[in-house]
Short mmCIF file of C-alpha atoms and ligand atoms in Angstrom, two decimals:
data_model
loop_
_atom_site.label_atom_id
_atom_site.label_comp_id
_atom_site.label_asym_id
_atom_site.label_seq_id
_atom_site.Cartn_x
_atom_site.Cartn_y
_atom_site.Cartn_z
CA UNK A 1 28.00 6.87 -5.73
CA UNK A 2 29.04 3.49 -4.34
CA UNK A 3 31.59 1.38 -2.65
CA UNK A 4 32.82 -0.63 -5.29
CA UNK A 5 36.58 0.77 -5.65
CA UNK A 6 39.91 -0.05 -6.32
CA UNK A 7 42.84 -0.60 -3.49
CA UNK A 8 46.46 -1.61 -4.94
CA UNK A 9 44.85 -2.44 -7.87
CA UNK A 10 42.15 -5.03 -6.90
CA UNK A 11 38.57 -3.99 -6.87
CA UNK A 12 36.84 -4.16 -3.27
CA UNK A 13 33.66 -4.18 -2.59
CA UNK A 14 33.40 -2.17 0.56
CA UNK A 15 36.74 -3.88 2.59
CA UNK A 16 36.22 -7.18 0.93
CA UNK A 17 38.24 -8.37 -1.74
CA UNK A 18 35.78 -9.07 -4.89
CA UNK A 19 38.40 -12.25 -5.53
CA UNK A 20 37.62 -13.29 -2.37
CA UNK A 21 34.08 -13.83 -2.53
CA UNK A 22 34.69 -15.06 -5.68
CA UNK A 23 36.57 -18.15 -4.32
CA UNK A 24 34.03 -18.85 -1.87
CA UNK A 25 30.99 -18.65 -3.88
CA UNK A 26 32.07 -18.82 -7.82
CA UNK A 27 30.86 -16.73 -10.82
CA UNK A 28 28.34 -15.17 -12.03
CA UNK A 29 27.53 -13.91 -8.94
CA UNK A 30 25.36 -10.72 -7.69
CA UNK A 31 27.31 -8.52 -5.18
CA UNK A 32 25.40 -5.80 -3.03
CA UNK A 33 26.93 -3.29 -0.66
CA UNK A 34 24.95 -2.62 2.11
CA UNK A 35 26.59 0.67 2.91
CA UNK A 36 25.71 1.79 -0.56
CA UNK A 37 21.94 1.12 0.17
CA UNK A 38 21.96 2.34 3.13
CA UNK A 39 23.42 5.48 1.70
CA UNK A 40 21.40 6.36 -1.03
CA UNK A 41 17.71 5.48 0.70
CA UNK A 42 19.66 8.30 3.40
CA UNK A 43 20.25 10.41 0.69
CA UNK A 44 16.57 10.08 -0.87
CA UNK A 45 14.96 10.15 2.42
CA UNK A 46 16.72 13.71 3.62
CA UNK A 47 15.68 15.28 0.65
CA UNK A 48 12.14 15.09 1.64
CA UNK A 49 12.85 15.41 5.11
CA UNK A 50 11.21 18.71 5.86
CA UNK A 51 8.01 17.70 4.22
CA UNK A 52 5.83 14.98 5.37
CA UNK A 53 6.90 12.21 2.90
CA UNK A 54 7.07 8.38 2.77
CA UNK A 55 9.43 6.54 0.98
CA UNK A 56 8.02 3.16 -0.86
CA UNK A 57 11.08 1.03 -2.52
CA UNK A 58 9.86 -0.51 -5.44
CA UNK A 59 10.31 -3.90 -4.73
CA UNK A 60 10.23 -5.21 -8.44
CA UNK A 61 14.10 -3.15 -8.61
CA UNK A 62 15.88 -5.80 -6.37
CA UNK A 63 13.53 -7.71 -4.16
CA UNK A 64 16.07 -9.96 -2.11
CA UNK A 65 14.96 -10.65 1.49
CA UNK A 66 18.46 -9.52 2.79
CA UNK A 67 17.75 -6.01 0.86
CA UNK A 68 14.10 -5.13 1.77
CA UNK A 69 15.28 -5.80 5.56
CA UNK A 70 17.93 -3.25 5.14
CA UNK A 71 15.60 -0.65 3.84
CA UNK A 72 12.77 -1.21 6.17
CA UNK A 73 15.15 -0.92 9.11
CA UNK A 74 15.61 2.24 7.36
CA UNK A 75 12.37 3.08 7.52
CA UNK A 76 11.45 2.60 3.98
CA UNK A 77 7.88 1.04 2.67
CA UNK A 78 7.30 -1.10 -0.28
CA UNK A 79 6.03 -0.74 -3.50
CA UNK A 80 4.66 -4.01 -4.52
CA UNK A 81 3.52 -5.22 -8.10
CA UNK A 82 2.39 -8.23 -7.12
CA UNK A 83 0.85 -10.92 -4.93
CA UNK A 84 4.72 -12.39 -4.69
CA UNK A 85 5.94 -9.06 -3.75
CA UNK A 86 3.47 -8.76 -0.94
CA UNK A 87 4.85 -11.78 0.52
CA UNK A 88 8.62 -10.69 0.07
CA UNK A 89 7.70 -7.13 1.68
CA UNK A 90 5.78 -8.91 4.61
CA UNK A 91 8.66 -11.61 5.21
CA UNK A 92 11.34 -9.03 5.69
CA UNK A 93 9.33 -7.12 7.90
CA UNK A 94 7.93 -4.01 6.18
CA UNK A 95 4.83 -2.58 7.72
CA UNK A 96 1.56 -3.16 5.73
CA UNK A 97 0.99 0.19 6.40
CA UNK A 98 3.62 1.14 4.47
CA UNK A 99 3.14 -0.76 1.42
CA UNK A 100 1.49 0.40 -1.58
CA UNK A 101 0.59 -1.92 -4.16
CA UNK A 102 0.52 -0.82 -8.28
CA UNK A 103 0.27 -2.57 -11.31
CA UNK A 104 -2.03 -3.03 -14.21
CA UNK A 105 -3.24 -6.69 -13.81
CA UNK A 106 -4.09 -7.46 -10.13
CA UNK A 107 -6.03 -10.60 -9.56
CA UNK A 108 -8.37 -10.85 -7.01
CA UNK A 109 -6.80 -12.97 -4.98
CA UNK A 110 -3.67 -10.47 -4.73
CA UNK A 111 -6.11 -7.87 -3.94
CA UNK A 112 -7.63 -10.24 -1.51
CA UNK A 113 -4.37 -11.15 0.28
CA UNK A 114 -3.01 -7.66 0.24
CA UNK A 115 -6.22 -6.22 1.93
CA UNK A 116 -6.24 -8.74 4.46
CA UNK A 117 -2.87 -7.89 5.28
CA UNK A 118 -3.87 -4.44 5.91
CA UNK A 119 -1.60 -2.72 3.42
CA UNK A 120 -1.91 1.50 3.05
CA UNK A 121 -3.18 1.56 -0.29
CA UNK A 122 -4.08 0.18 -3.78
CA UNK A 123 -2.25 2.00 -6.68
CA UNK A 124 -6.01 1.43 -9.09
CA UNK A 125 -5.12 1.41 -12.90
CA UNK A 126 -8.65 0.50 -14.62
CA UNK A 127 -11.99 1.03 -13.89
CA UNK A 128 -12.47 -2.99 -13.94
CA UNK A 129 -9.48 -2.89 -11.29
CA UNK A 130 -11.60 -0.70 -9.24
CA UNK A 131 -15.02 -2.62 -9.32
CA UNK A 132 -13.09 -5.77 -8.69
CA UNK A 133 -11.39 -4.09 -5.99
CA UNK A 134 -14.79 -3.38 -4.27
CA UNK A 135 -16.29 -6.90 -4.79
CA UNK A 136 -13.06 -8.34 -3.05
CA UNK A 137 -13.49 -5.42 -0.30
CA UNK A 138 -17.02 -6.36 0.14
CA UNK A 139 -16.46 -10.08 0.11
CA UNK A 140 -14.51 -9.85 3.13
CA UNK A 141 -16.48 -6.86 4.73
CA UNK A 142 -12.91 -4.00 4.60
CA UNK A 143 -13.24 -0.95 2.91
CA UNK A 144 -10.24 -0.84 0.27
CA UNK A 145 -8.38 2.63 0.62
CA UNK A 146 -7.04 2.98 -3.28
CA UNK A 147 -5.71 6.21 -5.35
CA UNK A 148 -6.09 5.99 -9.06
CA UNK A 149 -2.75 5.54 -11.09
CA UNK A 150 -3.13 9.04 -13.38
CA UNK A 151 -2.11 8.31 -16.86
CA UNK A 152 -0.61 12.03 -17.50
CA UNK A 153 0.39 12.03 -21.30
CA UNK A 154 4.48 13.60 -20.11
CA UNK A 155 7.45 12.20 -22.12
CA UNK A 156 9.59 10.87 -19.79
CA UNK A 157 12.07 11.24 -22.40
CA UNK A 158 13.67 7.48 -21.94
CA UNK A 159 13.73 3.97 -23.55
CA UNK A 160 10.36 2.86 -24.70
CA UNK A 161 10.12 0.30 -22.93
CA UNK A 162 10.53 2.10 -19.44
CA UNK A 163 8.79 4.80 -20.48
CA UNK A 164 5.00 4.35 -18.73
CA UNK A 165 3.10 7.64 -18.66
CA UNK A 166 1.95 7.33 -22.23
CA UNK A 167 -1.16 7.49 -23.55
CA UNK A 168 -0.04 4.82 -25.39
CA UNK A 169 1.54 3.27 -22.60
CA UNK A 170 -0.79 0.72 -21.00
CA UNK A 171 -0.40 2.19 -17.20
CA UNK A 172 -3.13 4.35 -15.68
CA UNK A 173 -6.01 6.13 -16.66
CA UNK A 174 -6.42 9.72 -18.12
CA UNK A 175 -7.53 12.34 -15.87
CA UNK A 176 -10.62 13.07 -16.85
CA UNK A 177 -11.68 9.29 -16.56
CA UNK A 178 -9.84 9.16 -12.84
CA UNK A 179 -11.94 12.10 -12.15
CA UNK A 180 -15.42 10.48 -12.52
CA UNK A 181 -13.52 6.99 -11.37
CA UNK A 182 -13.29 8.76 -7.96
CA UNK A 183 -17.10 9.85 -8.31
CA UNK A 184 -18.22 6.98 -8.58
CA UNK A 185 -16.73 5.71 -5.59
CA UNK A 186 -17.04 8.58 -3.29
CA UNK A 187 -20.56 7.30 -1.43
CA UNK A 188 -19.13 3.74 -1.75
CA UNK A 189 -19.24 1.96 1.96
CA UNK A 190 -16.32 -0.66 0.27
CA UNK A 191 -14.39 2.04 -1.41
CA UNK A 192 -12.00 4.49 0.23
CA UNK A 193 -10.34 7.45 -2.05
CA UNK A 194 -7.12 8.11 0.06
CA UNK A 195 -4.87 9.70 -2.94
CA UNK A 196 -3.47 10.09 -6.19
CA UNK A 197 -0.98 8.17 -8.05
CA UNK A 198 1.56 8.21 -11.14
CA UNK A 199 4.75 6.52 -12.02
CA UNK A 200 5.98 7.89 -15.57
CA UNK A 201 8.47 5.88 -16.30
CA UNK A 202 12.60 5.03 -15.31
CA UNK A 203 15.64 6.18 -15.42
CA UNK A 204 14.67 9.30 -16.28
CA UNK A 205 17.57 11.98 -16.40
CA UNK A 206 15.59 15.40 -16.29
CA UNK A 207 13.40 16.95 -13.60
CA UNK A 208 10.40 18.54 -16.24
CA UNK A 209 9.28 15.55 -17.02
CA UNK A 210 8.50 14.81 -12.97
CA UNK A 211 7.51 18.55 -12.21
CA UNK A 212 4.98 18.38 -15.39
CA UNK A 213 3.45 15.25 -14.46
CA UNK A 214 3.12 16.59 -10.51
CA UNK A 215 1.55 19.85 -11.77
CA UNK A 216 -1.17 18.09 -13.56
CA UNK A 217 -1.60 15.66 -10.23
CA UNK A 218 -1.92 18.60 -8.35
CA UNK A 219 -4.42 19.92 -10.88
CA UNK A 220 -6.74 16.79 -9.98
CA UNK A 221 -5.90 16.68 -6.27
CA UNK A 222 -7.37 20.21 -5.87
CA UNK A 223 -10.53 19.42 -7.89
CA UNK A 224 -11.53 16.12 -6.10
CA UNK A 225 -11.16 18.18 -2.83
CA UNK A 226 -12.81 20.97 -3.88
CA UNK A 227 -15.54 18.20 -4.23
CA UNK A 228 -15.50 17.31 -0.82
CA UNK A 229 -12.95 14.34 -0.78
CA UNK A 230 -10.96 13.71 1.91
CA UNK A 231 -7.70 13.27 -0.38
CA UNK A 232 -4.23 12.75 2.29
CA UNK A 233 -1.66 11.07 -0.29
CA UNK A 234 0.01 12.40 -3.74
CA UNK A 235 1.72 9.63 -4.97
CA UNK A 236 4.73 10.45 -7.55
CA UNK A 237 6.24 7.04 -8.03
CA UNK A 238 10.16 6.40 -8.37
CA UNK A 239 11.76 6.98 -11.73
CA UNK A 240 14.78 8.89 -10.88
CA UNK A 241 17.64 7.71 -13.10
CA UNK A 242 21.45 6.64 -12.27
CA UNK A 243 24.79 7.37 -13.90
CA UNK A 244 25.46 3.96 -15.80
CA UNK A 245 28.18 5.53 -18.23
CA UNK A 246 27.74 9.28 -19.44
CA UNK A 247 24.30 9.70 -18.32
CA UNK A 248 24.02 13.55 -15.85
CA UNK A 249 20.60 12.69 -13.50
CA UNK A 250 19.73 15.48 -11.30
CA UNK A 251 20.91 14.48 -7.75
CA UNK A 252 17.82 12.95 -5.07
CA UNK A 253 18.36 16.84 -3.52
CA UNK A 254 17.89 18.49 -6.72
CA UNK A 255 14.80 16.66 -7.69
CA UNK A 256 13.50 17.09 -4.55
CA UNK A 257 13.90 20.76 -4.46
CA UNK A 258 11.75 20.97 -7.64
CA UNK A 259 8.90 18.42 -6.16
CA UNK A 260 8.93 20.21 -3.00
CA UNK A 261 8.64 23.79 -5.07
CA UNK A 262 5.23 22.21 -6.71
CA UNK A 263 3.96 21.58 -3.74
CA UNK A 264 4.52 24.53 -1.70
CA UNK A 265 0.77 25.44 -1.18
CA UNK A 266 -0.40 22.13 -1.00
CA UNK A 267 -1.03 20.06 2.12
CA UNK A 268 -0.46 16.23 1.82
CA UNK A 269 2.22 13.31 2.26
CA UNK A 270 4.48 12.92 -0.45
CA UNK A 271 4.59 9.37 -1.39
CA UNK A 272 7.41 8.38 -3.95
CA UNK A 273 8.39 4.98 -4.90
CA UNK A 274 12.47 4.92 -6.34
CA UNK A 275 14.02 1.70 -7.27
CA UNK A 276 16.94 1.97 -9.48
CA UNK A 277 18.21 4.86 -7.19
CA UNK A 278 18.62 2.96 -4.33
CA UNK A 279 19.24 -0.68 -5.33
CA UNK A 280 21.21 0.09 -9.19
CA UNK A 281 24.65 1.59 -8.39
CA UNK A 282 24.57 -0.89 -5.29
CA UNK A 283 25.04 -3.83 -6.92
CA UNK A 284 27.53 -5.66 -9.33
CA UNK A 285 27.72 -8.76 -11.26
CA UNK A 286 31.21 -10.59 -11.30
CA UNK A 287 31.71 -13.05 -14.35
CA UNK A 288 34.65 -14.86 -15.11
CA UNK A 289 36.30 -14.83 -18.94
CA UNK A 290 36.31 -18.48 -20.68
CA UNK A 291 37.79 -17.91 -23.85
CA UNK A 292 38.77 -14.53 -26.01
CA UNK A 293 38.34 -15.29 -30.08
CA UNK A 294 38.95 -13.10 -33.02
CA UNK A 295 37.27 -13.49 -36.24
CA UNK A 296 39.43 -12.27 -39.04
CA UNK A 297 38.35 -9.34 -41.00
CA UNK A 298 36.03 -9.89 -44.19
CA UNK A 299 37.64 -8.92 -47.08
CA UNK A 300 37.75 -5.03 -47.46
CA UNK A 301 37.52 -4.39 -43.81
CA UNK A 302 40.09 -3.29 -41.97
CA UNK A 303 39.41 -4.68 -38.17
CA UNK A 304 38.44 -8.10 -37.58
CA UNK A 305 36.13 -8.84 -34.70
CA UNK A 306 36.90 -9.54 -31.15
CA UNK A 307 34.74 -11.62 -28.78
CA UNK A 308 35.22 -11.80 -25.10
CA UNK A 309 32.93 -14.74 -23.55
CA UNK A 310 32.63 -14.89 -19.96
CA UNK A 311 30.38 -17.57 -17.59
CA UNK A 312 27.63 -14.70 -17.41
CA UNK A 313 24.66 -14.38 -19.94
CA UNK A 314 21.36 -12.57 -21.06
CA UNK A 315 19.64 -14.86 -18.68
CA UNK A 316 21.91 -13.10 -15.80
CA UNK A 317 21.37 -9.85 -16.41
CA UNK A 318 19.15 -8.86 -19.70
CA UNK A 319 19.30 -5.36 -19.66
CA UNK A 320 21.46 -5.02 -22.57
CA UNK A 321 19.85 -7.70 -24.57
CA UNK A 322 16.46 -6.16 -24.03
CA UNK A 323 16.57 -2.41 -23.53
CA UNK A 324 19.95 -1.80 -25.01
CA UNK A 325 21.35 -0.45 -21.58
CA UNK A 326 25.40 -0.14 -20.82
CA UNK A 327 26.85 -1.09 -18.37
CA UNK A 328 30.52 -0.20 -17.25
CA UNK A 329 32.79 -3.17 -17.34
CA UNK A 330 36.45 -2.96 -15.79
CA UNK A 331 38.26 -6.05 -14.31
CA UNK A 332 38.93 -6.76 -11.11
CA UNK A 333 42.17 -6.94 -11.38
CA UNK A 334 43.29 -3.71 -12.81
CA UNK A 335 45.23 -4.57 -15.88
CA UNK A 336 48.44 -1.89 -16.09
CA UNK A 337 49.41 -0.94 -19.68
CA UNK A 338 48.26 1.60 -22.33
CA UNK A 339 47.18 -1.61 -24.89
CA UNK A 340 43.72 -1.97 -25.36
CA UNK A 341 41.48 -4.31 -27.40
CA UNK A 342 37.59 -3.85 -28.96
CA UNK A 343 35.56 -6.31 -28.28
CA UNK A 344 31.67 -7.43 -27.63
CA UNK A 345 31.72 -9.23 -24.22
CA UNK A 346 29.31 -11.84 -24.76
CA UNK A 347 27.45 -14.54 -22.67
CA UNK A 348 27.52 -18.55 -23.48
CA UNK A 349 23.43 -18.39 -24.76
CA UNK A 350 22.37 -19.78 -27.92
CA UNK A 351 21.41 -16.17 -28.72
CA UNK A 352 22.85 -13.65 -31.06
CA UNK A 353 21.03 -11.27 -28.59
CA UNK A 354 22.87 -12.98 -25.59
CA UNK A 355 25.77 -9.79 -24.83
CA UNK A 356 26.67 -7.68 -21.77
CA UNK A 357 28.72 -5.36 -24.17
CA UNK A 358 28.92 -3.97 -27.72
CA UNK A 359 32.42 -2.86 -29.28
CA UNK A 360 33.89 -2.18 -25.99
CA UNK A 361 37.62 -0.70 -25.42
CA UNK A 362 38.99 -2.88 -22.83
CA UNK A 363 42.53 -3.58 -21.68
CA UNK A 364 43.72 -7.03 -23.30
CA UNK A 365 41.79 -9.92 -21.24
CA UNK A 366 42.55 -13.14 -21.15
CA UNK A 367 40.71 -16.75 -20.05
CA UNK A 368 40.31 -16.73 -16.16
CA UNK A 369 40.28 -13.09 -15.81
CA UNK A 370 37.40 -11.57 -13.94
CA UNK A 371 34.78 -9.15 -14.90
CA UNK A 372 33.06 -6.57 -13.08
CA UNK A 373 29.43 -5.45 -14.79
CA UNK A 374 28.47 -2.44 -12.57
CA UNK A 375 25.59 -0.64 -11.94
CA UNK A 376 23.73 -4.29 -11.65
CA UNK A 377 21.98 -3.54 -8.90
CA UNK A 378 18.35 -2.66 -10.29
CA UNK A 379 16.59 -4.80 -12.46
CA UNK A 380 19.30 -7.90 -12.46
CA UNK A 381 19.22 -10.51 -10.59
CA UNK A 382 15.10 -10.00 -10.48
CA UNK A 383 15.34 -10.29 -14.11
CA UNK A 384 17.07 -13.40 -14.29
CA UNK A 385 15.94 -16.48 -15.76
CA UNK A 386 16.83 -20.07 -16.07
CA UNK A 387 17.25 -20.20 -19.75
CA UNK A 388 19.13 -23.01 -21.64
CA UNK A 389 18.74 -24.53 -18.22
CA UNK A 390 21.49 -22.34 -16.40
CA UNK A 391 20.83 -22.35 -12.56
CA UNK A 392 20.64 -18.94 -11.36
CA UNK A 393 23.80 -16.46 -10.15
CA UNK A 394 24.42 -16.07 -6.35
CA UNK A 395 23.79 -13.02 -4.67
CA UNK A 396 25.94 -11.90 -1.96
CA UNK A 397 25.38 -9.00 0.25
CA UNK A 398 28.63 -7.13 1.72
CA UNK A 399 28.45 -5.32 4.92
CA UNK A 400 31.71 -3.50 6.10
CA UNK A 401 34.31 -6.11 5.82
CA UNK A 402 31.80 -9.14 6.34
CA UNK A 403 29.67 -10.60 3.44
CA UNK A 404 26.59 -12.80 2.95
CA UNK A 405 25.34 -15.13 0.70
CA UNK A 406 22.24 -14.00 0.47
CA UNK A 407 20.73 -16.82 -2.21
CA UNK A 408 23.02 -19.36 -2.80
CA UNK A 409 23.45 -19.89 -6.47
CA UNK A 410 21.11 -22.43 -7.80
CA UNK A 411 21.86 -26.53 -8.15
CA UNK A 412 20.79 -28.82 -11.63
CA UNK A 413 18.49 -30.06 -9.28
CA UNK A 414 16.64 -26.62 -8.30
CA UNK A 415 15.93 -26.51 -12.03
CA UNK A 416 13.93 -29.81 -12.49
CA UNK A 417 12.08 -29.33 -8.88
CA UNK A 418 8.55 -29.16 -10.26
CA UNK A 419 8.70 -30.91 -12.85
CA UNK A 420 7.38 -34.26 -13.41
CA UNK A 421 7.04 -36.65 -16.07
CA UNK A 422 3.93 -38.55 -16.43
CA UNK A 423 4.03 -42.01 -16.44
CA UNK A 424 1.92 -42.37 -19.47
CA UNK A 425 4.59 -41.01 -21.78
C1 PLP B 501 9.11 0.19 -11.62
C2 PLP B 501 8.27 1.09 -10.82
C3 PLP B 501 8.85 1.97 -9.90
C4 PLP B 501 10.33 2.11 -9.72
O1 PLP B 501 10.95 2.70 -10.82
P1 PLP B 501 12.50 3.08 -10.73
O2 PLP B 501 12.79 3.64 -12.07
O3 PLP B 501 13.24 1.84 -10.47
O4 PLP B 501 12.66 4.08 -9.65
C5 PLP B 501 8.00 2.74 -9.13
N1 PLP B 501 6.66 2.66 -9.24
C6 PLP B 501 6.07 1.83 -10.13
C7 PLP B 501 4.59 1.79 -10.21
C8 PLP B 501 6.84 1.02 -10.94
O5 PLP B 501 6.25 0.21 -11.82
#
């Protein structure tokens, strides 16, 4: 769900006028609804509320200041991937103690800075991860509390590239490796075995894939206790898909359910770590239309091809270009009429790769019109780059009937900022 709707025919984003922000701040720009957020961490959270649970949001998924602040107020922890993360998480206020902290190529220094900062645990993915993890904890004299990422082999039945729990995929380790991973550290003075981890993969629309991959967890939890570790944390990771267009995901209460059923005669706190839930249907991106062109059919074909180009690119939002996602595009002013055109609603990069939309029915659009790409929330703005030297979109977050620029879009001369040219040249 989400507050993104229409009133007399012009979309809102909570009581806000999309047009209105629009004339303040200019397109493309990132709009968030708070209420949304708020709602679905609510939603999440209550789900797991009659088991002891803690709720990470995956930073990578939307990492604006303005957003973590929200969700820690909530209550919510981090899930960091990185040393940037950490200081994102920190700077809005998130606990340390509720941050955990994943990924497959920690440096040393990250590991460094997150440990001094006291964080609840490292998500371990290697066994080089873990020794360098104990020469960082013994370097500054703090035992490192870790769980090892479980690689479990379960098809999480999405797009390759989000899918992570793999043997081919490069997250984790198998079991059997974790197994003697956690041996080896179990007399260790530097090294502290506080859980489990795995994160399968995203947008994932079925619950087997989550209750298979928990059951084999499980499986490991019991063994490494049954070996005299003190194991508190089982670590799921996030996952749980959205509706972008057709797509039926089991609802936060339904998934939970099933967890919660896997778990029945085990004692320990639930850790999971959503993104997309919370932060995807939360957020739009409004782009304005610059021209509408129509190549004429080649001979023998019937249709000719439509093109509608709008200020917004693959460097905005790149989930189309690079995982093939949709996205739901409708205007925001609703455009009455049963006429309707096909077209590909491409961006203004030098890139045949550069669209938001392929062979879309829309009404008939013309120049000026504006363009709402939903379900932008997750894995936009974060994604964006500054590509054929385009400053990055604004984000704006709406509360109620009050809104916030939250980054102001980027200048020419944010882009050149660390650059210098030698004098030599
Ligand atoms: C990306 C990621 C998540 C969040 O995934 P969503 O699909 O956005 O819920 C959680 N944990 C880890 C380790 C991740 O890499």
């Amino acid at each position: 769900m989400h507050y993104f709707e229409y009133h007399h025919g012009e979309l809102l984003a909570e009581k806000v006028p999309v047009k209105k922000i629009v004339e303040e701040v200019g397109t493309p720009v990132y709009i968030y609804s708070a209420a949304t957020l708020r709602r679905h961490l609510q939603v999440f959270s209550e789900a797991f509320s009659d088991i002891p649970h803690l709720i990470c949001y995956s930073v990578k998924a939307n990492s604006n200041l303005a957003i973590l602040k929200l969700l820690g107020k909530l209550g919510a922890g981090a899930d960091i991937v990185s040393g940037g993360e950490l200081y994102r998480a920190l700077k809005a206020g998130i606990p340390p103690e509720k941050i955990v902290f994943s990924g497959v190529g920690k440096t040393e220094r990250e590991m460094e800075e997150a440990l001094s900062a006291g964080i609840l645990m490292f998500n371990v993915e290697s066994l080089g991860e873990l020794e360098a993890l104990r020469r960082v904890a013994q370097k500054i004299g703090k035992p490192a509390p870790f769980s090892i990422r479980v690689n479990p082999n379960v098809d999480p039945k999405t797009h390759p590239y989000i899918s992570t729990g793999l043997k081919k995929n490069k997250f984790g380790l198998p079991e059997e490796v974790a197994f003697e991973a956690y041996r080896k550290a179990k007399d260790d003075p530097f090294l502290h075995p506080l859980g489990i981890d795995c994160h399968i993969g995203s947008q994932l629309t079925e619950i087997s894939p989550f209750t298979e991959a928990l059951r084999r967890l499980k499986e490991l939890y019991q063994r490494l206790l049954a070996e005299g570790f003190e194991l508190r944390y089982l670590d799921l990771g996030g996952g749980l898909g959205i509706v972008y267009g057709n797509e039926e995901p089991p609802p936060p209460a339904e998934y939970a359910e099933a967890l919660k059923q896997e778990l029945r005669d085990l004692s320990c706190t639930l850790i999971l770590e959503p993104g997309r839930v919370i932060a995807g249907n939360a957020g739009i991106l409004v782009t304005r239309v610059l021209y509408v062109k129509s190549n004429p059919p080649s001979p023998g074909e019937k249709e000719g091809k439509n093109f509608v180009i709008v200020d917004a690119g693959m460097n905005d939002l790149i989930r189309p270009a690079f995982y093939q996602a949709y996205h739901r595009i409708l205007p925001v002013r609703e455009i009455s009429g049963e006429e309707t055109i096909v077209a590909d609603v491409v961006g203004p990069i030098c890139e045949s790769g550069d669209f938001l939309a392929k062979e879309r029915t829309l009404p008939p659009i013309s120049p000026g019109d504006l363009l709402a790409v939903f379900s932008a929330g997750a894995y936009g703005f974060v994604m964006s780059s500054n590509y054929n030297s385009r400053p990055r979109a604004a984000e704006v977050l709406v509360d109620g009937e009050r809104f916030f620029v939250v980054r102001k879009r980027e200048t020419y001369e944010d882009l050149v900022r660390l650059e210098t040219i030698p004098e030599e040249v």
